[in-house]
């Protein structure tokens, strides 16, 4: 089978630096790229031998014959790129989150459906074995009714983490990003809750600049999603030291928690009671097998599904990405109005 011809639309999302090497391991040829920034285009030329480079993605799509697009522009750029790509029959993989606003995400989903193209949202959490296993166990009822979950994503901030100015420059722009930490890091929780439980009834959001002085966007945020039988918290920080990227699922028959790549289950036996972390926790580190081929990273999964016609994993589906964006936008609106937002 011929190599997949891939073009890159947008280079300002630093996650691209970790994505392209994985494409190189696949039957994929990177045949073109577009970004307004000349130094980034030159980086693509120098490191990947791409010669068909343009400042504007419209020129890229008109000039280069391709099969698919890796979308790594600003969050706000994604809708226009996907609409233009879908109109030319190109499948798209969009780096998380799907967009800057819910309206933009809906435009992307509508364009893909109208033109019959594939649209995948690449969530790095989708390739995390501990989290994938936790979601599987929650879904099948291993801890009973999951009445609460906390998805806590945090580090000291994009600039402090070593992101390039091309990346943090737009992350700190509320229009290009959609917000600050509330979009960049609450998005993971929004996607996980959407994949597991669908649309919540109501959303509450709080976003504040707590630590970084004269900072243009929020550096800490929380979004609470309210369902009929559960309350889910997505927590984000750009000021936490050290970083933290883990999840907690509380059920009436036990608790699941990811801990730095491990998955731990705790519970008390019938008629027992644990208080202040007493001995009766029955702590068990769950064995987690490696992710199978086709599910080890975004590029591998994207190409596998395009070649086989299989559906993208639910977490990376455009429908889940769009719902996650609705939750994020509701969180932003709730923060502004100081009221719950009903979906």
JSON list of N, CA and C in Angstrom, two decimals, residues 7 63 99 111 116 124 143 152 180 185 216 299 306:
[
{"chain": "A", "resi": 7, "resn": "UNK", "atom": "N", "xyz": [0.40, 16.46, 5.10]},
{"chain": "A", "resi": 7, "resn": "UNK", "atom": "CA", "xyz": [0.86, 17.84, 5.18]},
{"chain": "A", "resi": 7, "resn": "UNK", "atom": "C", "xyz": [0.60, 18.34, 6.60]},
{"chain": "A", "resi": 63, "resn": "UNK", "atom": "N", "xyz": [-1.78, 23.62, -3.61]},
{"chain": "A", "resi": 63, "resn": "UNK", "atom": "CA", "xyz": [-0.57, 23.32, -4.36]},
{"chain": "A", "resi": 63, "resn": "UNK", "atom": "C", "xyz": [-0.02, 21.91, -4.17]},
{"chain": "A", "resi": 99, "resn": "UNK", "atom": "N", "xyz": [-10.54, 23.00, 19.68]},
{"chain": "A", "resi": 99, "resn": "UNK", "atom": "CA", "xyz": [-10.70, 24.38, 19.21]},
{"chain": "A", "resi": 99, "resn": "UNK", "atom": "C", "xyz": [-10.56, 25.33, 20.39]},
{"chain": "A", "resi": 111, "resn": "UNK", "atom": "N", "xyz": [-18.11, 20.19, 9.15]},
{"chain": "A", "resi": 111, "resn": "UNK", "atom": "CA", "xyz": [-17.36, 20.12, 7.89]},
{"chain": "A", "resi": 111, "resn": "UNK", "atom": "C", "xyz": [-16.95, 18.70, 7.56]},
{"chain": "A", "resi": 116, "resn": "UNK", "atom": "N", "xyz": [-17.55, 14.01, 4.32]},
{"chain": "A", "resi": 116, "resn": "UNK", "atom": "CA", "xyz": [-17.24, 12.59, 4.47]},
{"chain": "A", "resi": 116, "resn": "UNK", "atom": "C", "xyz": [-15.78, 12.30, 4.79]},
{"chain": "A", "resi": 124, "resn": "UNK", "atom": "N", "xyz": [-3.06, 13.37, 24.30]},
{"chain": "A", "resi": 124, "resn": "UNK", "atom": "CA", "xyz": [-1.95, 12.55, 24.80]},
{"chain": "A", "resi": 124, "resn": "UNK", "atom": "C", "xyz": [-2.37, 11.54, 25.85]},
{"chain": "A", "resi": 143, "resn": "UNK", "atom": "N", "xyz": [-15.59, -0.44, 40.27]},
{"chain": "A", "resi": 143, "resn": "UNK", "atom": "CA", "xyz": [-15.69, 0.21, 41.59]},
{"chain": "A", "resi": 143, "resn": "UNK", "atom": "C", "xyz": [-17.14, 0.62, 41.89]},
{"chain": "A", "resi": 152, "resn": "UNK", "atom": "N", "xyz": [-6.75, 15.97, 37.46]},
{"chain": "A", "resi": 152, "resn": "UNK", "atom": "CA", "xyz": [-5.92, 17.08, 37.93]},
{"chain": "A", "resi": 152, "resn": "UNK", "atom": "C", "xyz": [-4.67, 17.16, 37.05]},
{"chain": "A", "resi": 180, "resn": "UNK", "atom": "N", "xyz": [-7.02, 30.61, 29.39]},
{"chain": "A", "resi": 180, "resn": "UNK", "atom": "CA", "xyz": [-5.67, 30.29, 29.84]},
{"chain": "A", "resi": 180, "resn": "UNK", "atom": "C", "xyz": [-5.59, 28.83, 30.24]},
{"chain": "A", "resi": 185, "resn": "UNK", "atom": "N", "xyz": [-5.52, 23.04, 30.22]},
{"chain": "A", "resi": 185, "resn": "UNK", "atom": "CA", "xyz": [-5.40, 21.88, 31.10]},
{"chain": "A", "resi": 185, "resn": "UNK", "atom": "C", "xyz": [-6.71, 21.33, 31.62]},
{"chain": "A", "resi": 216, "resn": "UNK", "atom": "N", "xyz": [-1.78, 37.76, 31.47]},
{"chain": "A", "resi": 216, "resn": "UNK", "atom": "CA", "xyz": [-2.94, 38.13, 30.65]},
{"chain": "A", "resi": 216, "resn": "UNK", "atom": "C", "xyz": [-4.12, 37.18, 30.71]},
{"chain": "A", "resi": 299, "resn": "UNK", "atom": "N", "xyz": [-0.13, 9.45, 16.02]},
{"chain": "A", "resi": 299, "resn": "UNK", "atom": "CA", "xyz": [0.11, 9.15, 14.60]},
{"chain": "A", "resi": 299, "resn": "UNK", "atom": "C", "xyz": [-0.15, 7.69, 14.24]},
{"chain": "A", "resi": 306, "resn": "UNK", "atom": "N", "xyz": [-7.07, 5.08, 9.37]},
{"chain": "A", "resi": 306, "resn": "UNK", "atom": "CA", "xyz": [-7.27, 5.47, 7.98]},
{"chain": "A", "resi": 306, "resn": "UNK", "atom": "C", "xyz": [-7.04, 4.29, 7.04]}
]
